mmCIF file of C-alpha atoms in Angstrom:
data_model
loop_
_atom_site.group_PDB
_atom_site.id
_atom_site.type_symbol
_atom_site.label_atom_id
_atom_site.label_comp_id
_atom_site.label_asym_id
_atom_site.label_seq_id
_atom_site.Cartn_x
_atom_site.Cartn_y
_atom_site.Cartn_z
ATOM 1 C CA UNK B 189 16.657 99.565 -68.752
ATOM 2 C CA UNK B 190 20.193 98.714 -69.546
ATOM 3 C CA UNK B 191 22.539 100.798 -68.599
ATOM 4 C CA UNK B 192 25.456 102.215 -71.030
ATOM 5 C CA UNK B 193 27.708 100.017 -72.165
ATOM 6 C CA UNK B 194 31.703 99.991 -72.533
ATOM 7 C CA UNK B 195 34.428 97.751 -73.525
ATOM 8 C CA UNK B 196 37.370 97.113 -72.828
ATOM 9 C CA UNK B 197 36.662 97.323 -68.908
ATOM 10 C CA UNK B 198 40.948 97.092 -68.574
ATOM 11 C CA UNK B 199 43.581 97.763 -71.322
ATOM 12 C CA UNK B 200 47.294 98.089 -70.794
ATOM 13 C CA UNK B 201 49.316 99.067 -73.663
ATOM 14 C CA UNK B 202 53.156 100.333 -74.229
ATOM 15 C CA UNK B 203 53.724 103.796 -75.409
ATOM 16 C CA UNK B 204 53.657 105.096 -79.151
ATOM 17 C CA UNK B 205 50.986 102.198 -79.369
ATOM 18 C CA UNK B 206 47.402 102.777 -80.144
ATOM 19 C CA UNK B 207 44.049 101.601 -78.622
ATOM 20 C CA UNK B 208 40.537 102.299 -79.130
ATOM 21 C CA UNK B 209 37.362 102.159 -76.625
ATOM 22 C CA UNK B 210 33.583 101.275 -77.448
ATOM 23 C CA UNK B 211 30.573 102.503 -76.079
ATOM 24 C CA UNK B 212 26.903 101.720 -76.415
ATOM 25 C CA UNK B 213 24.842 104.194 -74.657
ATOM 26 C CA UNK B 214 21.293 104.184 -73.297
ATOM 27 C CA UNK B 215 18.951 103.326 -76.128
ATOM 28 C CA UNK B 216 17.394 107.268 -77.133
ATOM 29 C CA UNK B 217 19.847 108.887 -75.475
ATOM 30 C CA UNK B 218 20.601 111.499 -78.263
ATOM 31 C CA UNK B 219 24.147 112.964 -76.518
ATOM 32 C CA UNK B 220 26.887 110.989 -75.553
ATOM 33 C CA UNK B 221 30.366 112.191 -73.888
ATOM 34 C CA UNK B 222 33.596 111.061 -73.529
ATOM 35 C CA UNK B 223 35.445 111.616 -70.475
ATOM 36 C CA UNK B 224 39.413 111.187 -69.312
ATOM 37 C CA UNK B 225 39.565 110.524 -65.480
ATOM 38 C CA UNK B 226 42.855 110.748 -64.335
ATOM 39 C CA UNK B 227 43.278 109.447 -60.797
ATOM 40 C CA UNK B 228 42.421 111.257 -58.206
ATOM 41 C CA UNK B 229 40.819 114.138 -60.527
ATOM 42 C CA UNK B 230 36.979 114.804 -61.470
ATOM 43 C CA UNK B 231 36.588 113.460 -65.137
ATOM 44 C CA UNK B 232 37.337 115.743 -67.698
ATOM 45 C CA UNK B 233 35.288 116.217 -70.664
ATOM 46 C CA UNK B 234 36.765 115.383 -73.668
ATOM 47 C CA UNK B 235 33.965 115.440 -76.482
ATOM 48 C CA UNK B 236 30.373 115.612 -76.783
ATOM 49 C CA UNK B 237 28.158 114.101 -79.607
ATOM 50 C CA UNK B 238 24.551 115.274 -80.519
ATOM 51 C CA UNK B 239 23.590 112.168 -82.532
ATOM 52 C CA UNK B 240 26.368 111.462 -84.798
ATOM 53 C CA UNK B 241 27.261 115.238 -84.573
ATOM 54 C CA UNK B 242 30.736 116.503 -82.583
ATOM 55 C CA UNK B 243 29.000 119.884 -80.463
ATOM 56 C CA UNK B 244 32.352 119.921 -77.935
ATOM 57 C CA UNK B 245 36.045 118.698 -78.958
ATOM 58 C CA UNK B 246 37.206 121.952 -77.321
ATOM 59 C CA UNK B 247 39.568 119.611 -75.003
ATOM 60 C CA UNK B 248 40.348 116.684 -77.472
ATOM 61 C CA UNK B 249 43.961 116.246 -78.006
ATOM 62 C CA UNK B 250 43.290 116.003 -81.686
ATOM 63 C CA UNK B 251 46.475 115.525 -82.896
ATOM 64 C CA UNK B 252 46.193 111.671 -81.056
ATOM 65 C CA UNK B 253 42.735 111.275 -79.886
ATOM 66 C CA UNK B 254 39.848 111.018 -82.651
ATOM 67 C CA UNK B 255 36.550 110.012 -81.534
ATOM 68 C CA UNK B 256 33.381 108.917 -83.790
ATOM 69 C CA UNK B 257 29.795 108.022 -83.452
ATOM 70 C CA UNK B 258 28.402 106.524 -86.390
ATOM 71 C CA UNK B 259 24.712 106.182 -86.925
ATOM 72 C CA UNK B 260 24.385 108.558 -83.585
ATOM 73 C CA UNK B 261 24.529 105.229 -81.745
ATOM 74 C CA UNK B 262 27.795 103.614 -80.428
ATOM 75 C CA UNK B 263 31.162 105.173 -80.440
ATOM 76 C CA UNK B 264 34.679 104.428 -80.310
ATOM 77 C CA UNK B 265 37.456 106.609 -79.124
ATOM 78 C CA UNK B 266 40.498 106.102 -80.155
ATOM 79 C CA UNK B 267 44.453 107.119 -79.170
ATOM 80 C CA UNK B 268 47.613 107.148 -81.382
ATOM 81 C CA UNK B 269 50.256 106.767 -80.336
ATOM 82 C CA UNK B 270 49.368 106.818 -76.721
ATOM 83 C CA UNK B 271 51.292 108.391 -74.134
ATOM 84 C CA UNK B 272 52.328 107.824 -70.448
ATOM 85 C CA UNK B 273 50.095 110.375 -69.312
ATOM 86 C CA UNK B 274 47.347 109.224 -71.172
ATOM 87 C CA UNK B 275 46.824 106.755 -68.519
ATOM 88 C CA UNK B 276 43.452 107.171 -66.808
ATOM 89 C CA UNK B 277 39.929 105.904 -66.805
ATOM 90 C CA UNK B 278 37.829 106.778 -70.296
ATOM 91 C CA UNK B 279 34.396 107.180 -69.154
ATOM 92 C CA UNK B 280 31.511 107.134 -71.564
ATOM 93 C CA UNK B 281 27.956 108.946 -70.443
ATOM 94 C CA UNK B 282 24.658 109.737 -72.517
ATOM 95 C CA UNK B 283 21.747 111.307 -71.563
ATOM 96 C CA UNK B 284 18.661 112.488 -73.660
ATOM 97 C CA UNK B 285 18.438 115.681 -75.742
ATOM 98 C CA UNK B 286 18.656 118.822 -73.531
ATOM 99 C CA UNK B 287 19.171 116.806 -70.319
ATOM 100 C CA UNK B 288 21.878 117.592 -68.442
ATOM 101 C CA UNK B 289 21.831 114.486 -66.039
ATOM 102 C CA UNK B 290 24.455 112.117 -67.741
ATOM 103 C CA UNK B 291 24.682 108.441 -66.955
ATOM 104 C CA UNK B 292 27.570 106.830 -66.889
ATOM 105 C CA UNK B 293 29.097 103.526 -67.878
ATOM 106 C CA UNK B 294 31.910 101.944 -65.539
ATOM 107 C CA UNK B 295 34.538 103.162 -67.751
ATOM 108 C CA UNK B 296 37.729 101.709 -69.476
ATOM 109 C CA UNK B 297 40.892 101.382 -67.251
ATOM 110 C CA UNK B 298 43.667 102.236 -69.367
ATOM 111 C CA UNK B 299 47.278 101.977 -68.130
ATOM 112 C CA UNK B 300 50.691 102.875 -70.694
ATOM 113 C CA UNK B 301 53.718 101.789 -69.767
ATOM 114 C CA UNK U 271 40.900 129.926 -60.111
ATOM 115 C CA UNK U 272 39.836 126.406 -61.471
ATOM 116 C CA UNK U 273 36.207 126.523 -62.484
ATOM 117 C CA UNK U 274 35.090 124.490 -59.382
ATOM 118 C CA UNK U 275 36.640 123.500 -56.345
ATOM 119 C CA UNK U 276 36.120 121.027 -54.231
ATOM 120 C CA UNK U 277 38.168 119.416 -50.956
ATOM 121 C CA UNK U 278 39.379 116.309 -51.889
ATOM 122 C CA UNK U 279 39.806 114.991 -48.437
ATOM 123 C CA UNK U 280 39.991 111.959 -47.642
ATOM 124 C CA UNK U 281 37.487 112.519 -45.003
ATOM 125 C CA UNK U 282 36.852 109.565 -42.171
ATOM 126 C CA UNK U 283 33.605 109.936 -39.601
ATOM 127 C CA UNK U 284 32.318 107.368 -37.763
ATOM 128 C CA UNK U 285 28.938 105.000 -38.716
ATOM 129 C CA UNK U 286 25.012 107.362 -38.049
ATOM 130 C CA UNK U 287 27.731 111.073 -38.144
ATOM 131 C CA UNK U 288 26.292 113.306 -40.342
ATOM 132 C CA UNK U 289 28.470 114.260 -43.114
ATOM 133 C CA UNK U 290 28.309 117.821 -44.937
ATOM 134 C CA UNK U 291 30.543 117.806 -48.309
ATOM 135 C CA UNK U 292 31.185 121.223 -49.760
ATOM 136 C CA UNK U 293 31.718 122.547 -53.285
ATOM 137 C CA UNK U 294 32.597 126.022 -54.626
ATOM 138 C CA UNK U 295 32.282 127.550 -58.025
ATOM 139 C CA UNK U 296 33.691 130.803 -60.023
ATOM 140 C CA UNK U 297 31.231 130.816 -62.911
ATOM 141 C CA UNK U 298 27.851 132.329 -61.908
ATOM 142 C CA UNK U 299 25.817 131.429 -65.147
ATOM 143 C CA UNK U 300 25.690 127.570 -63.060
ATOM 144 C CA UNK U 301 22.274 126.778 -62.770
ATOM 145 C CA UNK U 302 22.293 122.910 -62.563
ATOM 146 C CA UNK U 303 23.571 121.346 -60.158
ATOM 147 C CA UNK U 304 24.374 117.643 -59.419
ATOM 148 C CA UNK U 305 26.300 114.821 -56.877
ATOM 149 C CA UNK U 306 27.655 112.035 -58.241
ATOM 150 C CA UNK U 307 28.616 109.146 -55.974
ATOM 151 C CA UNK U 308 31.496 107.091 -57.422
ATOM 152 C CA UNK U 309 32.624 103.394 -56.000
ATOM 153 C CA UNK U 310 35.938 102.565 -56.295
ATOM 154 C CA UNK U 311 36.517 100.918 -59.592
ATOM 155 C CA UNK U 312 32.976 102.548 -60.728
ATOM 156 C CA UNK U 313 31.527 104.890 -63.339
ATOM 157 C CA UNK U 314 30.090 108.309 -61.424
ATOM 158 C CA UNK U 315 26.266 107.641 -60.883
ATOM 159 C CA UNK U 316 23.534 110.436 -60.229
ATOM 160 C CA UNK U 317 22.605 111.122 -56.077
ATOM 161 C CA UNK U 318 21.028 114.590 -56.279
ATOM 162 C CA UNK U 319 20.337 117.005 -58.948
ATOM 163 C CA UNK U 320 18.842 120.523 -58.502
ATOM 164 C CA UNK U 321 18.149 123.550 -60.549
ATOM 165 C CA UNK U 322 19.007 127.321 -59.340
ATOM 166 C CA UNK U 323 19.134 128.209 -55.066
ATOM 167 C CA UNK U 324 17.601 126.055 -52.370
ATOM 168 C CA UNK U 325 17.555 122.600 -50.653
ATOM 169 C CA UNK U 326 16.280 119.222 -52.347
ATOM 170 C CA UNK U 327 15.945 116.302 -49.967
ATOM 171 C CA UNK U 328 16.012 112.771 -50.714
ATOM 172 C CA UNK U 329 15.930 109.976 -47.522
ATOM 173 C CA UNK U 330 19.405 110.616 -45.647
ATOM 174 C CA UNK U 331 20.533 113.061 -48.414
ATOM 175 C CA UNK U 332 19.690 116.608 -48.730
ATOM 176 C CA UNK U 333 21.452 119.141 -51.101
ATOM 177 C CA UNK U 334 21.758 122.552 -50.700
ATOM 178 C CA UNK U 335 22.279 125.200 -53.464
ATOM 179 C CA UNK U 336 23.473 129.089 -52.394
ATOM 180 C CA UNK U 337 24.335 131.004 -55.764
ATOM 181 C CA UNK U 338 24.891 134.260 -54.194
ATOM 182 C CA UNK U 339 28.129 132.340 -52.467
ATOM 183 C CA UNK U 340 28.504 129.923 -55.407
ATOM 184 C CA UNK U 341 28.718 127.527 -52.774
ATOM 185 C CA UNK U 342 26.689 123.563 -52.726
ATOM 186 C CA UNK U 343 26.330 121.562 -50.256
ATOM 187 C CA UNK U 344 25.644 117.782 -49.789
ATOM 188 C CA UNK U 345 24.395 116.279 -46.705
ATOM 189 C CA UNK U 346 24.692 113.031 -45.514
ATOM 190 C CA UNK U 347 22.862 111.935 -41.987
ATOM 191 C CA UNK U 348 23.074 108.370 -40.111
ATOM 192 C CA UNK U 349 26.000 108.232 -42.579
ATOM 193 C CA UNK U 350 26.586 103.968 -43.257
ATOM 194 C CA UNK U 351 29.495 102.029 -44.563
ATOM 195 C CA UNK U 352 28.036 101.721 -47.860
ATOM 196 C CA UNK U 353 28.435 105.640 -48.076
ATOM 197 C CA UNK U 354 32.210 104.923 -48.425
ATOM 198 C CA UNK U 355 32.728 105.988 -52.042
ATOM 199 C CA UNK U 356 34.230 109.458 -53.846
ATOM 200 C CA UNK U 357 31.414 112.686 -54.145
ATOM 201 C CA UNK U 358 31.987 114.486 -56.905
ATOM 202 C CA UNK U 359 30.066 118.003 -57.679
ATOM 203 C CA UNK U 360 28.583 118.936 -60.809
ATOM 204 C CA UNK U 361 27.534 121.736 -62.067
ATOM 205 C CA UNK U 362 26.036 123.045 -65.726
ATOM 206 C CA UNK U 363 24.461 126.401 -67.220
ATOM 207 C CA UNK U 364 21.429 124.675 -69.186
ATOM 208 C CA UNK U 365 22.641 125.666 -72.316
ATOM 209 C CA UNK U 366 20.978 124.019 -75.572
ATOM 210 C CA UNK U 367 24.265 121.838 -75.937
ATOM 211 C CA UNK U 368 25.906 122.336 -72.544
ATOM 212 C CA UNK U 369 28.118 120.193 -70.822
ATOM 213 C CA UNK U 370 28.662 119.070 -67.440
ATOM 214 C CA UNK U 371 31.995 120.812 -65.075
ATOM 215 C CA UNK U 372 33.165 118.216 -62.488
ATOM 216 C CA UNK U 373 34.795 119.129 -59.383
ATOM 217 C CA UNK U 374 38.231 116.936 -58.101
ATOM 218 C CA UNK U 375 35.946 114.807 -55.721
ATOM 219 C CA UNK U 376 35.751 113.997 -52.218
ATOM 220 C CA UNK U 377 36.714 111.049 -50.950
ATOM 221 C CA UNK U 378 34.871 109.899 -48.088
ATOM 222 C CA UNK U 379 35.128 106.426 -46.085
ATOM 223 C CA UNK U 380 32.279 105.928 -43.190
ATOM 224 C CA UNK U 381 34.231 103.618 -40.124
ATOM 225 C CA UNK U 382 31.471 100.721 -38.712
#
């Protein structure tokens, strides 16, 4: 079974720019999350889709992180402008409907400088 | 009071030591709970997941679960170098749409 799936694995960027992540998850897996790992720190949940339905964007930044899932299948995540301390690792995780063990992919490395 | 807490270490032991890494929690609706292992460079990936109190073993692993102390516990025996990654605790309350708390992560490095 193939695992879930995200690109860029490494992305550094200047701030005020803007950048965007991918992520396929596990085939079926209805609910997929996006989470900020800053180093050193647990990751921290930024939003949760149910299909292509937010349920969680409690702890987006919204006024420069958007986030979409189109088809309830992949999904991008995107920042504008990015700042210094949006450097971190993005992790993307699914799991199936009502599970609550999420699988995670090996996240995008994203440095602003 | 963050949500959970969890001793970031770094903690050293020496190859076969048994290892006990420790997690505490505020919010007593928790019923799920999970360790992740995480290699450096790595996405988080699943050890141990149990539901409500008690003790789940699983070869050299065996978590334990005391909500009257909001405490969890994951231990580690013959511990090996490959057990050289970051622990992080997880914990959820089941909800239809709920979503998984994270603690900080321990950070744990077995010496051969």
């Amino acid at each position: 079974e193939a695992g879930v799936a995200q690109s860029p694995r490494y992305k550094i960027i200047e701030k005020r720019q803007s950048v965007a992540f991918w992520c396929n998850p596990i085939s079926g897996h209805a609910t997929l999350y996006w989470y900020q790992q800053i180093l050193g720190q647990g990751p921290k949940l930024l939003i949760q889709f149910q299909n292509n339905g937010v349920v969680d964007d409690s702890q987006l930044p919204k006024d420069r992180f958007s986030a979409e899932r189109l088809k309830g299948v992949d999904s991008t995540l995107k920042i504008q402008p990015a700042k210094l301390e949006d450097s971190a690792v993005y992790l993307c995780a699914s799991t199936w409907e009502g599970g609550t063990e999420a699988f995670f992919g090996q996240g995008t490395r994203l440095t602003v400088v | 009071q963050k949500e959970v807490e969890q001793d970031p270490g770094p903690l050293s032991v020496p190859e076969g030591a048994i290892v006990s890494l420790n997690c505490t929690y505020s919010n007593s609706a928790f019923q799920y709970f999970m360790w992740y292992r995480q290699y450096s460079r790595k996405g988080p990936e699943l050890l141990m997941y149990t539901y409500s109190s008690g003790n789940k073993e699983d070869g050299r692993f065996t978590a334990q679960v005391d909500k009257s102390s909001k405490y969890i516990s994951l231990f580690i025996r013959d511990s090996q170098p490959s057990d050289s990654a970051t622990y992080l605790c997880a914990m959820s309350d089941g909800t239809s749409y709920d979503k998984v708390i994270f603690g900080p992560g321990t950070s744990l490095s077995v010496i051969p």
